[in-house]
Amino acid sequence: MTEMVLRSKMKRTGQTAAAETDLRADTDVKVSLISKIAYGMGDVGCNFSWMFVGNFLMIFYTDVFGISMGAVAGLMLFSRFWDAVNDPIIGSLTDRTHSRWGRYRPWLLVAAPLTAVVLILTFWAHPGWNSTAKIVYMGITYCILVLGYTCVNIPYGTLCGAMTQNIEERAQINTFRSVAAMIAIGIINIITVPLIETLGAGSDKRGYLLIAVIYGGIFALCHMFCFAKTREVVAIPERKKISLKEQLRAVSRNRPYILALAGQMLFGFTLYGRNADALYYFTYVEGNKAFFTVYSMCIIIPSIIGAACFPMLFHWTNNKGRAASIFAFLTGMSMMGLGMFTAKESPILFYGVSALTQFFFSGFNTAIYAIIPDCVEYGEWKTGLRNDGFQYAFISLGNKMGMALGTSLLAMVLGMCGYVAGGQQNSAVLAVIKHSFTTIPGMFWIITGIVLFFYRLNRRRYNEIMKEMYTGGV
């Protein structure tokens, strides 16, 4: 990019020459090991809240709290309208935050402990309430929980791009994040069901509440550690206030970002719909919810290895989107194959294919989040506008919209087919539960792989863009 174009970009975004110099001071920052670990711990905290919610809240609502499938489906859809309002607002607020700790880290310090309290309240089920009171309480606590999680997750996700602009370092940071997440998810899935029985001492209500207290504490502490041991070193220059319309126009011109957004929405739909179905699957199709713990133990090591393999595939493809595409396609093929087996009749094949599926999924999970900071740089180069938090807000919204559609559709179909909480299920319900765990998400993973195949921002092009922006030449 010529000097004239750089000056033109500065004029459009309201940047001063001094701010531009500060921004360009160091784009190749190496991140310390402790900072990478601390960033990974942030996702440990996220999963001890959000993955716990995604995997267990729906069955808690229907089988423990006594709320109908129809009401749960309605809540999931309504909450996405709520997200559509608050996600972009929180994203814009993080971009405009100013403190001695940076733009994004203060949100982790303040919002995480408050959200932990709401998580506990979400899993507090009063036995004497009537159906209307339960539904109102469910709606209020869930919507506040979603808002709290937004106030933590958007600045947490955006923080990666503020730690460095080195594409290799970002890949490593997101690998630490994904490996930590896979460990956390594995632990949650292995210990939660036994803990419900142990802590509850015969009362699932008490068991879920005490687990929420423990997981809420872990959520808050992990983000406080992330806050303490990370640093924001990519200085964002001061700029004039930019309208929502202008920000949306800039986002629409960012093709890599649009593909990442589509991938996140498909990711949310497929992952959370399947996760919500998992405990139903082992309880009603396999006939023993203890199998869920065995399943979780079998997939934890492949999860960690798969997440750690992303840098190797990125090195081979030189394209994070293509790496994500390959992982997604292989996840889909493995998941389709899983539908041929059951844990009761073919345990070795069932758990073996499950492990393979999780290996590929974990690689995808690392890749899809590693894409986002690069899309921010591309957008700045393309439009002259840098709005990290705003863009990550739409990524978060896309993921949560997918989650809402996946879980609400599952609840809706199960309700229509005659699901009976805690009772004997008919053949239609069992078929829906089985295919929602295997073949249906498998097809959507393949579609996700096809979408991300068209991601074109490879390593060479990214480095050219960075050189163009920060040195004024190729």
Short mmCIF file of C-alpha atoms in Angstrom, two decimals:
data_model
loop_
_atom_site.label_atom_id
_atom_site.label_comp_id
_atom_site.label_asym_id
_atom_site.label_seq_id
_atom_site.Cartn_x
_atom_site.Cartn_y
_atom_site.Cartn_z
CA MET A 1 0.00 0.00 0.00
CA THR A 2 1.41 3.39 -0.93
CA GLU A 3 2.07 6.16 1.58
CA MET A 4 -0.76 8.15 -0.02
CA VAL A 5 -3.20 5.31 0.57
CA LEU A 6 -2.04 4.98 4.17
CA ARG A 7 -2.61 8.69 4.74
CA SER A 8 -6.03 8.36 3.13
CA LYS A 9 -6.89 5.46 5.43
CA MET A 10 -5.76 7.47 8.46
CA LYS A 11 -7.98 10.34 7.38
CA ARG A 12 -11.02 8.08 6.96
CA THR A 13 -10.60 6.50 10.40
CA GLY A 14 -9.64 9.68 12.24
CA GLN A 15 -6.15 8.45 13.13
CA THR A 16 -3.39 10.90 13.93
CA ALA A 17 0.15 10.46 12.68
CA ALA A 18 1.38 9.87 16.23
CA ALA A 19 -1.22 7.19 16.84
CA GLU A 20 -0.32 5.55 13.53
CA THR A 21 3.33 5.45 14.59
CA ASP A 22 2.38 3.88 17.93
CA LEU A 23 0.23 1.29 16.17
CA ARG A 24 2.98 0.31 13.78
CA ALA A 25 5.69 0.18 16.44
CA ASP A 26 5.86 -3.60 16.79
CA THR A 27 3.68 -6.03 14.88
CA ASP A 28 5.82 -9.11 15.50
CA VAL A 29 5.46 -9.53 19.28
CA LYS A 30 6.43 -12.90 20.76
CA VAL A 31 4.06 -13.98 23.51
CA SER A 32 5.52 -15.55 26.67
CA LEU A 33 4.69 -19.11 27.66
CA ILE A 34 2.91 -18.02 30.84
CA SER A 35 0.70 -15.65 28.83
CA LYS A 36 -0.22 -18.45 26.41
CA ILE A 37 -1.06 -20.72 29.34
CA ALA A 38 -3.08 -17.94 31.00
CA TYR A 39 -5.01 -17.30 27.80
CA GLY A 40 -5.74 -21.03 27.56
CA MET A 41 -7.00 -20.99 31.15
CA GLY A 42 -9.58 -18.42 30.09
CA ASP A 43 -11.18 -21.04 27.86
CA VAL A 44 -11.03 -23.55 30.71
CA GLY A 45 -13.21 -21.10 32.61
CA CYS A 46 -15.49 -20.56 29.61
CA ASN A 47 -16.11 -24.27 29.28
CA PHE A 48 -16.73 -24.81 32.98
CA SER A 49 -19.66 -22.47 32.47
CA TRP A 50 -20.85 -22.52 28.87
CA MET A 51 -20.11 -26.15 28.00
CA PHE A 52 -21.71 -27.18 31.28
CA VAL A 53 -24.75 -25.14 30.25
CA GLY A 54 -24.70 -26.49 26.70
CA ASN A 55 -24.41 -30.13 27.75
CA PHE A 56 -26.58 -30.24 30.86
CA LEU A 57 -28.97 -27.29 31.10
CA MET A 58 -31.58 -28.64 28.68
CA ILE A 59 -31.92 -32.00 30.43
CA PHE A 60 -31.87 -30.16 33.79
CA TYR A 61 -34.81 -28.03 32.64
CA THR A 62 -36.86 -30.97 31.34
CA ASP A 63 -35.99 -33.87 33.65
CA VAL A 64 -35.12 -32.06 36.92
CA PHE A 65 -36.83 -28.65 36.95
CA GLY A 66 -39.94 -30.07 35.23
CA ILE A 67 -40.27 -27.61 32.33
CA SER A 68 -41.83 -28.73 29.06
CA MET A 69 -39.84 -29.25 25.85
CA GLY A 70 -41.96 -26.59 24.16
CA ALA A 71 -41.10 -23.97 26.76
CA VAL A 72 -37.38 -24.79 26.52
CA ALA A 73 -37.50 -24.52 22.72
CA GLY A 74 -39.26 -21.15 22.98
CA LEU A 75 -36.67 -19.83 25.44
CA MET A 76 -33.75 -20.82 23.21
CA LEU A 77 -35.25 -19.00 20.24
CA PHE A 78 -36.20 -15.90 22.27
CA SER A 79 -32.73 -15.64 23.79
CA ARG A 80 -31.21 -15.20 20.33
CA PHE A 81 -33.26 -12.05 19.76
CA TRP A 82 -31.77 -10.90 23.07
CA ASP A 83 -28.29 -11.79 21.79
CA ALA A 84 -28.88 -9.92 18.54
CA VAL A 85 -29.30 -6.76 20.63
CA ASN A 86 -26.64 -7.15 23.31
CA ASP A 87 -23.76 -8.83 21.42
CA PRO A 88 -23.00 -5.91 19.04
CA ILE A 89 -23.48 -3.43 21.90
CA ILE A 90 -21.01 -5.25 24.16
CA GLY A 91 -18.59 -5.62 21.24
CA SER A 92 -18.68 -1.89 20.55
CA LEU A 93 -18.30 -1.08 24.27
CA THR A 94 -15.17 -3.23 24.52
CA ASP A 95 -13.66 -1.37 21.54
CA ARG A 96 -14.30 1.93 23.34
CA THR A 97 -13.04 0.81 26.77
CA HIS A 98 -10.02 2.70 28.09
CA SER A 99 -8.10 1.63 31.20
CA ARG A 100 -4.56 1.15 32.38
CA TRP A 101 -5.10 -2.59 31.81
CA GLY A 102 -6.20 -2.19 28.18
CA ARG A 103 -9.53 -2.50 26.41
CA TYR A 104 -10.47 -6.14 26.93
CA ARG A 105 -8.81 -7.48 30.08
CA PRO A 106 -10.82 -5.36 32.57
CA TRP A 107 -14.01 -7.06 31.41
CA LEU A 108 -12.63 -10.42 32.54
CA LEU A 109 -11.89 -9.07 36.01
CA VAL A 110 -15.34 -7.56 36.58
CA ALA A 111 -17.81 -9.62 34.53
CA ALA A 112 -16.56 -13.14 35.32
CA PRO A 113 -17.36 -13.16 39.09
CA LEU A 114 -20.81 -11.64 38.47
CA THR A 115 -21.59 -14.21 35.76
CA ALA A 116 -20.51 -17.00 38.13
CA VAL A 117 -23.24 -15.89 40.57
CA VAL A 118 -25.85 -15.96 37.79
CA LEU A 119 -24.70 -19.46 36.75
CA ILE A 120 -25.47 -20.67 40.28
CA LEU A 121 -28.91 -19.04 40.24
CA THR A 122 -29.66 -20.63 36.84
CA PHE A 123 -29.32 -24.11 38.36
CA TRP A 124 -31.36 -23.30 41.46
CA ALA A 125 -34.69 -25.08 41.12
CA HIS A 126 -37.37 -24.32 43.72
CA PRO A 127 -39.53 -27.46 44.10
CA GLY A 128 -42.73 -25.65 45.14
CA TRP A 129 -43.16 -23.38 42.11
CA ASN A 130 -45.90 -23.85 39.56
CA SER A 131 -45.18 -24.16 35.82
CA THR A 132 -45.60 -20.45 35.08
CA ALA A 133 -43.22 -19.42 37.87
CA LYS A 134 -40.64 -21.94 36.66
CA ILE A 135 -40.81 -20.69 33.07
CA VAL A 136 -40.52 -17.03 34.13
CA TYR A 137 -37.57 -17.82 36.38
CA MET A 138 -35.93 -19.88 33.62
CA GLY A 139 -36.34 -17.03 31.12
CA ILE A 140 -34.94 -14.32 33.40
CA THR A 141 -31.93 -16.24 34.71
CA TYR A 142 -31.01 -17.67 31.32
CA CYS A 143 -31.11 -14.30 29.55
CA ILE A 144 -29.01 -12.66 32.28
CA LEU A 145 -26.58 -15.60 32.11
CA VAL A 146 -26.26 -15.18 28.34
CA LEU A 147 -25.58 -11.45 28.79
CA GLY A 148 -22.95 -12.17 31.45
CA TYR A 149 -21.26 -14.74 29.26
CA THR A 150 -21.24 -12.22 26.39
CA CYS A 151 -19.53 -9.66 28.64
CA VAL A 152 -16.77 -12.21 29.29
CA ASN A 153 -16.46 -14.17 26.05
CA ILE A 154 -16.37 -11.28 23.55
CA PRO A 155 -13.47 -9.44 25.23
CA TYR A 156 -11.76 -12.78 25.93
CA GLY A 157 -11.94 -13.83 22.29
CA THR A 158 -10.87 -10.38 21.05
CA LEU A 159 -7.91 -10.33 23.45
CA CYS A 160 -5.92 -12.76 21.27
CA GLY A 161 -5.67 -10.20 18.47
CA ALA A 162 -4.46 -7.57 20.96
CA MET A 163 -1.65 -9.79 22.29
CA THR A 164 0.26 -9.97 18.98
CA GLN A 165 -0.12 -9.57 15.22
CA ASN A 166 2.27 -12.40 14.40
CA ILE A 167 0.26 -15.06 12.52
CA GLU A 168 2.37 -17.93 13.90
CA GLU A 169 2.10 -16.67 17.48
CA ARG A 170 -1.66 -16.37 17.10
CA ALA A 171 -1.84 -19.95 15.87
CA GLN A 172 0.10 -21.06 18.96
CA ILE A 173 -2.05 -18.98 21.32
CA ASN A 174 -5.21 -20.55 19.90
CA THR A 175 -3.64 -24.00 20.12
CA PHE A 176 -3.05 -23.43 23.85
CA ARG A 177 -6.64 -22.22 24.08
CA SER A 178 -8.08 -25.24 22.29
CA VAL A 179 -5.96 -27.81 24.14
CA ALA A 180 -7.00 -26.26 27.46
CA ALA A 181 -10.63 -26.25 26.31
CA MET A 182 -10.53 -29.92 25.31
CA ILE A 183 -9.05 -30.85 28.69
CA ALA A 184 -11.76 -28.85 30.46
CA ILE A 185 -14.56 -30.34 28.35
CA GLY A 186 -13.23 -33.84 28.97
CA ILE A 187 -13.09 -33.27 32.73
CA ILE A 188 -16.59 -31.76 32.79
CA ASN A 189 -18.08 -34.65 30.84
CA ILE A 190 -16.29 -37.29 32.93
CA ILE A 191 -17.02 -35.95 36.42
CA THR A 192 -20.38 -34.16 36.12
CA VAL A 193 -22.75 -37.14 36.06
CA PRO A 194 -21.02 -38.94 38.98
CA LEU A 195 -20.84 -35.64 40.90
CA ILE A 196 -24.58 -35.08 40.49
CA GLU A 197 -25.20 -38.42 42.18
CA THR A 198 -22.50 -37.98 44.86
CA LEU A 199 -23.17 -34.37 45.82
CA GLY A 200 -26.91 -34.70 45.39
CA ALA A 201 -27.15 -37.75 47.67
CA GLY A 202 -30.34 -38.81 45.90
CA SER A 203 -31.45 -35.29 44.89
CA ASP A 204 -30.56 -34.18 41.38
CA LYS A 205 -31.71 -30.65 42.23
CA ARG A 206 -29.14 -30.40 45.01
CA GLY A 207 -26.48 -32.10 42.89
CA TYR A 208 -26.83 -29.66 39.98
CA LEU A 209 -26.82 -26.65 42.32
CA LEU A 210 -23.62 -27.67 44.13
CA ILE A 211 -21.88 -28.40 40.83
CA ALA A 212 -22.91 -24.94 39.58
CA VAL A 213 -21.27 -23.44 42.70
CA ILE A 214 -18.02 -25.32 42.01
CA TYR A 215 -17.98 -24.61 38.27
CA GLY A 216 -18.90 -20.96 38.81
CA GLY A 217 -15.90 -20.57 41.11
CA ILE A 218 -13.61 -22.17 38.53
CA PHE A 219 -15.04 -19.88 35.83
CA ALA A 220 -14.26 -16.74 37.85
CA LEU A 221 -10.79 -17.81 39.00
CA CYS A 222 -9.64 -18.85 35.52
CA HIS A 223 -10.57 -15.48 34.03
CA MET A 224 -8.91 -13.59 36.87
CA PHE A 225 -5.71 -15.56 36.17
CA CYS A 226 -6.07 -14.77 32.45
CA PHE A 227 -6.46 -11.09 33.33
CA ALA A 228 -3.36 -11.12 35.55
CA LYS A 229 -0.93 -12.87 33.20
CA THR A 230 -1.80 -11.53 29.72
CA ARG A 231 -0.96 -8.19 28.16
CA GLU A 232 -2.46 -6.08 25.37
CA VAL A 233 0.44 -4.87 23.23
CA VAL A 234 -1.28 -4.04 19.92
CA ALA A 235 -2.17 -0.38 20.37
CA ILE A 236 -5.38 0.69 18.66
CA PRO A 237 -5.30 4.37 17.61
CA GLU A 238 -7.98 6.78 18.74
CA ARG A 239 -10.65 7.33 16.12
CA LYS A 240 -13.82 9.24 15.60
CA LYS A 241 -17.11 7.64 16.53
CA ILE A 242 -18.19 5.31 13.75
CA SER A 243 -21.85 4.60 13.06
CA LEU A 244 -23.37 1.12 13.19
CA LYS A 245 -24.20 1.39 9.49
CA GLU A 246 -20.57 2.13 8.61
CA GLN A 247 -19.31 -0.75 10.73
CA LEU A 248 -21.77 -3.16 9.13
CA ARG A 249 -20.75 -1.96 5.66
CA ALA A 250 -17.10 -2.60 6.50
CA VAL A 251 -17.92 -6.09 7.80
CA SER A 252 -19.87 -6.92 4.62
CA ARG A 253 -16.77 -6.20 2.51
CA ASN A 254 -14.61 -8.58 4.55
CA ARG A 255 -15.00 -11.88 2.66
CA PRO A 256 -12.76 -14.01 4.94
CA TYR A 257 -14.75 -12.74 7.92
CA ILE A 258 -18.10 -13.60 6.27
CA LEU A 259 -16.89 -17.16 5.69
CA ALA A 260 -15.65 -17.38 9.30
CA LEU A 261 -19.04 -16.11 10.49
CA ALA A 262 -20.86 -18.75 8.41
CA GLY A 263 -18.52 -21.40 9.78
CA GLN A 264 -19.19 -20.27 13.36
CA MET A 265 -22.95 -20.39 12.87
CA LEU A 266 -22.78 -23.92 11.43
CA PHE A 267 -20.35 -24.83 14.21
CA GLY A 268 -22.76 -23.62 16.91
CA PHE A 269 -25.77 -25.34 15.34
CA THR A 270 -23.99 -28.67 15.01
CA LEU A 271 -21.95 -28.72 18.21
CA TYR A 272 -24.48 -27.49 20.75
CA GLY A 273 -27.43 -29.34 19.28
CA ARG A 274 -25.44 -32.57 19.53
CA ASN A 275 -24.09 -31.76 22.98
CA ALA A 276 -27.59 -31.06 24.29
CA ASP A 277 -28.64 -34.43 22.87
CA ALA A 278 -25.70 -36.42 24.31
CA LEU A 279 -27.09 -37.20 27.77
CA TYR A 280 -30.50 -38.01 26.26
CA TYR A 281 -28.72 -40.40 23.87
CA PHE A 282 -26.92 -42.37 26.55
CA THR A 283 -29.90 -42.31 28.93
CA TYR A 284 -32.59 -43.42 26.49
CA VAL A 285 -30.95 -44.99 23.40
CA GLU A 286 -28.08 -46.80 25.12
CA GLY A 287 -30.16 -47.27 28.28
CA ASN A 288 -27.46 -46.19 30.75
CA LYS A 289 -26.39 -42.58 31.36
CA ALA A 290 -23.19 -43.88 32.98
CA PHE A 291 -22.03 -44.66 29.42
CA PHE A 292 -21.71 -40.89 28.95
CA THR A 293 -18.83 -40.89 31.44
CA VAL A 294 -17.15 -43.82 29.65
CA TYR A 295 -17.59 -42.03 26.32
CA SER A 296 -16.06 -38.86 27.76
CA MET A 297 -13.06 -40.76 29.09
CA CYS A 298 -12.44 -42.32 25.68
CA ILE A 299 -12.41 -39.00 23.82
CA ILE A 300 -10.36 -36.79 26.16
CA ILE A 301 -6.88 -37.86 24.94
CA PRO A 302 -7.83 -37.69 21.23
CA SER A 303 -9.28 -34.22 21.97
CA ILE A 304 -5.97 -32.94 23.29
CA ILE A 305 -3.92 -34.52 20.49
CA GLY A 306 -6.28 -33.23 17.80
CA ALA A 307 -6.14 -29.68 19.13
CA ALA A 308 -2.34 -29.82 19.23
CA CYS A 309 -2.19 -31.02 15.61
CA PHE A 310 -3.65 -27.81 14.17
CA PRO A 311 -0.28 -25.99 13.79
CA MET A 312 1.05 -28.92 11.74
CA LEU A 313 -1.90 -28.90 9.35
CA PHE A 314 -1.68 -25.11 9.12
CA HIS A 315 2.03 -25.41 8.25
CA TRP A 316 1.13 -27.92 5.52
CA THR A 317 -1.79 -25.99 4.02
CA ASN A 318 -0.54 -22.43 4.81
CA ASN A 319 -4.25 -21.58 5.20
CA LYS A 320 -6.16 -21.71 8.50
CA GLY A 321 -9.51 -21.86 6.71
CA ARG A 322 -8.44 -24.83 4.61
CA ALA A 323 -7.14 -26.55 7.74
CA ALA A 324 -10.54 -25.96 9.39
CA SER A 325 -12.26 -27.28 6.25
CA ILE A 326 -10.28 -30.52 6.28
CA PHE A 327 -10.91 -31.08 9.99
CA ALA A 328 -14.65 -30.35 9.58
CA PHE A 329 -15.05 -32.71 6.63
CA LEU A 330 -13.27 -35.55 8.45
CA THR A 331 -15.34 -34.89 11.58
CA GLY A 332 -18.50 -35.25 9.50
CA MET A 333 -17.40 -38.49 7.84
CA SER A 334 -16.46 -40.01 11.21
CA MET A 335 -19.74 -38.93 12.79
CA MET A 336 -21.74 -40.44 9.93
CA GLY A 337 -19.90 -43.71 10.55
CA LEU A 338 -20.69 -43.55 14.27
CA GLY A 339 -24.37 -44.05 13.45
CA MET A 340 -23.59 -47.64 12.45
CA PHE A 341 -22.62 -48.70 15.97
CA THR A 342 -23.91 -48.58 19.55
CA ALA A 343 -22.04 -48.71 22.84
CA LYS A 344 -24.19 -51.66 23.98
CA GLU A 345 -23.60 -53.92 20.96
CA SER A 346 -20.22 -52.79 19.55
CA PRO A 347 -18.40 -50.92 22.34
CA ILE A 348 -14.92 -51.10 20.79
CA LEU A 349 -16.06 -49.74 17.43
CA PHE A 350 -18.40 -47.19 18.98
CA TYR A 351 -15.81 -45.70 21.33
CA GLY A 352 -13.05 -46.03 18.73
CA VAL A 353 -14.98 -44.05 16.10
CA SER A 354 -16.03 -41.58 18.81
CA ALA A 355 -12.35 -40.99 19.62
CA LEU A 356 -11.56 -40.43 15.93
CA THR A 357 -14.48 -38.01 15.61
CA GLN A 358 -13.29 -36.01 18.60
CA PHE A 359 -9.72 -35.91 17.27
CA PHE A 360 -10.87 -34.21 14.06
CA PHE A 361 -13.34 -31.95 15.87
CA SER A 362 -10.67 -30.67 18.25
CA GLY A 363 -8.45 -29.72 15.33
CA PHE A 364 -11.36 -27.82 13.81
CA ASN A 365 -12.11 -26.07 17.08
CA THR A 366 -8.55 -24.72 17.19
CA ALA A 367 -8.56 -23.64 13.56
CA ILE A 368 -11.90 -21.80 13.53
CA TYR A 369 -10.92 -19.52 16.41
CA ALA A 370 -7.42 -18.94 15.01
CA ILE A 371 -9.01 -17.46 11.85
CA ILE A 372 -10.80 -14.55 13.51
CA PRO A 373 -7.91 -12.21 14.47
CA ASP A 374 -6.52 -12.50 10.93
CA CYS A 375 -9.89 -11.44 9.53
CA VAL A 376 -9.68 -8.28 11.66
CA GLU A 377 -6.35 -7.34 10.03
CA TYR A 378 -7.76 -8.08 6.59
CA GLY A 379 -10.77 -5.88 7.32
CA GLU A 380 -8.54 -3.00 8.42
CA TRP A 381 -6.51 -3.32 5.21
CA LYS A 382 -9.62 -3.57 3.05
CA THR A 383 -11.73 -0.80 4.58
CA GLY A 384 -9.47 1.29 6.83
CA LEU A 385 -11.62 0.40 9.83
CA ARG A 386 -10.47 -1.70 12.77
CA ASN A 387 -13.24 -2.82 15.13
CA ASP A 388 -12.03 -6.00 16.85
CA GLY A 389 -14.74 -6.22 19.51
CA PHE A 390 -17.56 -5.43 17.10
CA GLN A 391 -16.43 -8.16 14.69
CA TYR A 392 -15.95 -10.72 17.45
CA ALA A 393 -19.43 -9.85 18.73
CA PHE A 394 -20.95 -11.04 15.46
CA ILE A 395 -18.81 -14.19 15.58
CA SER A 396 -20.19 -14.81 19.08
CA LEU A 397 -23.71 -14.01 17.89
CA GLY A 398 -23.39 -16.38 14.93
CA ASN A 399 -22.18 -19.16 17.21
CA LYS A 400 -25.00 -18.57 19.71
CA MET A 401 -27.61 -18.33 16.95
CA GLY A 402 -26.45 -21.71 15.73
CA MET A 403 -26.64 -23.00 19.29
CA ALA A 404 -30.18 -21.68 19.71
CA LEU A 405 -31.37 -23.18 16.44
CA GLY A 406 -29.73 -26.52 17.19
CA THR A 407 -31.05 -26.88 20.74
CA SER A 408 -34.50 -25.38 20.13
CA LEU A 409 -35.04 -27.52 17.03
CA LEU A 410 -34.04 -30.62 19.01
CA ALA A 411 -36.42 -29.70 21.85
CA MET A 412 -39.23 -28.89 19.41
CA VAL A 413 -38.95 -32.15 17.48
CA LEU A 414 -38.66 -34.25 20.64
CA GLY A 415 -41.74 -32.55 22.05
CA MET A 416 -43.70 -33.14 18.83
CA CYS A 417 -42.70 -36.81 18.79
CA GLY A 418 -43.99 -37.35 22.34
CA TYR A 419 -40.95 -37.13 24.62
CA VAL A 420 -41.76 -38.13 28.24
CA ALA A 421 -39.34 -36.76 30.85
CA GLY A 422 -37.75 -39.65 32.72
CA GLY A 423 -40.14 -42.19 31.16
CA GLN A 424 -40.28 -44.80 28.43
CA GLN A 425 -39.71 -43.19 25.02
CA ASN A 426 -41.45 -44.25 21.81
CA SER A 427 -39.57 -45.32 18.67
CA ALA A 428 -39.88 -41.92 16.99
CA VAL A 429 -38.29 -40.14 19.96
CA LEU A 430 -35.48 -42.71 20.12
CA ALA A 431 -34.80 -42.30 16.40
CA VAL A 432 -34.59 -38.50 16.73
CA ILE A 433 -32.24 -38.78 19.71
CA LYS A 434 -29.98 -41.29 17.92
CA HIS A 435 -29.68 -39.45 14.62
CA SER A 436 -29.22 -36.10 16.38
CA PHE A 437 -26.10 -37.59 17.94
CA THR A 438 -24.67 -39.20 14.79
CA THR A 439 -25.83 -38.78 11.19
CA ILE A 440 -27.52 -35.35 11.29
CA PRO A 441 -24.54 -33.47 12.82
CA GLY A 442 -22.29 -35.51 10.51
CA MET A 443 -24.02 -34.03 7.46
CA PHE A 444 -23.72 -30.51 8.85
CA TRP A 445 -20.02 -30.95 9.54
CA ILE A 446 -19.51 -31.88 5.90
CA ILE A 447 -21.40 -28.74 4.84
CA THR A 448 -19.19 -26.70 7.20
CA GLY A 449 -16.10 -28.17 5.54
CA ILE A 450 -17.38 -27.21 2.09
CA VAL A 451 -18.10 -23.61 3.20
CA LEU A 452 -14.65 -23.08 4.73
CA PHE A 453 -12.89 -24.58 1.71
CA PHE A 454 -13.43 -21.21 0.00
CA TYR A 455 -11.46 -19.30 2.67
CA ARG A 456 -8.61 -17.69 0.71
CA LEU A 457 -6.58 -15.71 3.27
CA ASN A 458 -3.43 -17.84 3.40
CA ARG A 459 -0.16 -17.19 5.21
CA ARG A 460 1.57 -15.55 2.24
CA ARG A 461 -1.31 -13.16 1.53
CA TYR A 462 -1.66 -12.26 5.22
CA ASN A 463 2.03 -11.39 5.50
CA GLU A 464 1.80 -9.28 2.34
CA ILE A 465 -1.14 -7.37 3.82
CA MET A 466 0.70 -6.79 7.10
CA LYS A 467 3.77 -5.53 5.26
CA GLU A 468 1.59 -3.28 3.12
CA MET A 469 -0.15 -1.76 6.13
CA TYR A 470 2.83 -1.37 8.40
CA THR A 471 5.67 -0.47 6.05
CA GLY A 472 3.82 1.09 3.12
CA GLY A 473 5.09 -1.42 0.58
CA VAL A 474 5.07 -5.06 -0.47
#
